[in-house]
Amino acid sequence: MEIKKIETNGVACAVIQSDSLVIVVSQSALDVLMTAKYEAGAKNIVIDKKLVAEDFFILSSGLVGEILQKYVNYGGRIAIYGDFSHYTSKPLKDFIYESNKGHDVFFVSTQEEAVSMLAQ
């Protein structure tokens, strides 16, 4: 895993890059946040959806809830970018819609959009 720091509007974002899955369980998600805080001084995580285990997008698995609770507890924010159009689950689509209206979790198409959402 590599972390690239991007600063926009005075807000530091840690762009996560890897050749393999990075977020698989809630502990690995917390490890990403803590590493970003330590190495890049950023609590804002930008990550490609390809680096997140597919279970994250199955709401009934509970993984998304565990991860987001840890991020809230530790002051982290996350923007996941990629193509979400192939998901057919109405609860997931509703979750993505509601998340994008908030301030801490975003699901967008591009890395640039992800950084922009976190920098607001």
Coordinates of C-alpha atoms in Angstrom, one line a residue:
M1 CA 0.0 0.0 0.0
E2 CA 1.2 3.5 -0.9
I3 CA -0.2 6.8 0.3
K4 CA -0.1 9.9 -1.8
K5 CA -1.0 13.1 0.1
I6 CA -3.1 15.7 -1.8
E7 CA -3.9 19.0 -0.2
T8 CA -6.9 21.0 -1.5
N9 CA -8.4 24.1 0.2
G10 CA -6.2 23.5 3.2
V11 CA -7.6 19.9 3.7
A12 CA -5.2 17.0 3.5
C13 CA -6.4 13.8 1.8
A14 CA -4.6 10.5 1.7
V15 CA -5.0 8.8 -1.6
I16 CA -4.5 5.1 -1.1
Q17 CA -2.9 3.1 -3.9
S18 CA -2.2 -0.6 -4.0
D19 CA -2.0 -3.6 -6.3
S20 CA -4.3 -5.6 -4.0
L21 CA -7.3 -5.3 -1.7
V22 CA -6.6 -2.9 1.1
I23 CA -9.9 -2.8 3.0
V24 CA -11.0 -6.4 3.7
V25 CA -12.2 -6.3 7.3
S26 CA -12.9 -3.5 9.8
Q27 CA -9.4 -3.8 11.3
S28 CA -7.7 -3.3 7.9
A29 CA -9.9 -0.2 7.3
L30 CA -8.8 1.2 10.7
D31 CA -5.2 0.4 9.8
V32 CA -5.5 2.4 6.6
L33 CA -6.9 5.4 8.6
M34 CA -4.1 5.2 11.2
T35 CA -1.4 4.8 8.6
A36 CA -2.8 7.8 6.7
K37 CA -2.8 9.9 9.9
Y38 CA 0.7 8.9 10.8
E39 CA 2.4 9.0 7.3
A40 CA 0.4 11.8 5.6
G41 CA -1.1 13.7 8.5
A42 CA -4.5 13.1 6.9
K43 CA -7.8 11.8 8.3
N44 CA -9.5 12.0 4.9
I45 CA -9.2 8.7 2.9
V46 CA -9.6 8.6 -0.8
I47 CA -9.7 5.0 -2.2
D48 CA -10.6 3.2 -5.4
K49 CA -13.5 0.8 -4.9
K50 CA -11.4 -1.9 -6.4
L51 CA -9.3 -1.8 -3.2
V52 CA -12.3 -2.5 -1.0
A53 CA -13.6 -6.0 -0.4
E54 CA -16.9 -6.7 -2.2
D55 CA -18.5 -7.6 1.2
F56 CA -18.4 -3.9 2.0
F57 CA -21.1 -3.3 -0.6
I58 CA -23.4 -6.1 0.8
L59 CA -25.1 -4.2 3.6
S60 CA -26.3 -7.4 5.3
S61 CA -22.7 -8.4 5.9
G62 CA -22.4 -5.6 8.4
L63 CA -18.9 -4.7 7.3
V64 CA -19.8 -1.2 6.1
G65 CA -21.4 -0.5 9.5
E66 CA -18.4 -1.7 11.4
I67 CA -15.9 0.2 9.2
L68 CA -17.9 3.5 9.2
Q69 CA -18.4 3.3 13.0
K70 CA -14.6 3.0 13.5
Y71 CA -14.0 6.0 11.1
V72 CA -16.5 8.1 13.0
N73 CA -15.0 7.1 16.4
Y74 CA -11.5 8.0 15.2
G75 CA -12.5 11.2 13.3
G76 CA -11.9 9.8 9.9
R77 CA -13.7 10.5 6.6
I78 CA -13.7 8.4 3.5
A79 CA -14.5 8.9 -0.2
I80 CA -14.7 5.7 -2.3
Y81 CA -14.5 6.3 -6.1
G82 CA -15.4 4.0 -8.9
D83 CA -18.3 2.6 -10.9
F84 CA -21.3 1.7 -8.6
S85 CA -23.8 1.4 -11.4
H86 CA -23.8 -2.4 -11.5
Y87 CA -25.2 -2.7 -8.0
T88 CA -28.9 -3.5 -8.0
S89 CA -29.6 -3.5 -4.3
K90 CA -32.1 -0.7 -3.5
P91 CA -30.9 -0.5 0.1
L92 CA -27.3 0.0 -1.1
K93 CA -28.3 2.6 -3.6
D94 CA -30.3 4.4 -0.9
F95 CA -27.2 4.2 1.4
I96 CA -25.0 5.7 -1.2
Y97 CA -27.5 8.4 -1.9
E98 CA -27.8 9.3 1.8
S99 CA -24.1 9.1 2.4
N100 CA -23.4 11.6 -0.4
K101 CA -25.7 14.1 1.3
G102 CA -23.6 14.0 4.5
H103 CA -20.1 15.1 5.4
D104 CA -18.1 11.9 6.2
V105 CA -18.7 9.2 3.6
F106 CA -18.9 9.7 -0.1
F107 CA -19.3 7.4 -3.1
V108 CA -18.3 9.1 -6.4
S109 CA -17.0 8.3 -9.9
T110 CA -13.5 9.7 -9.9
Q111 CA -10.5 10.3 -7.6
E112 CA -10.8 14.0 -8.4
E113 CA -14.5 14.1 -7.2
A114 CA -13.5 12.2 -4.1
V115 CA -10.8 14.7 -3.1
S116 CA -13.2 17.6 -3.9
M117 CA -16.0 16.1 -1.7
L118 CA -13.6 15.7 1.3
A119 CA -12.1 19.2 0.8
Q120 CA -15.4 21.0 1.2

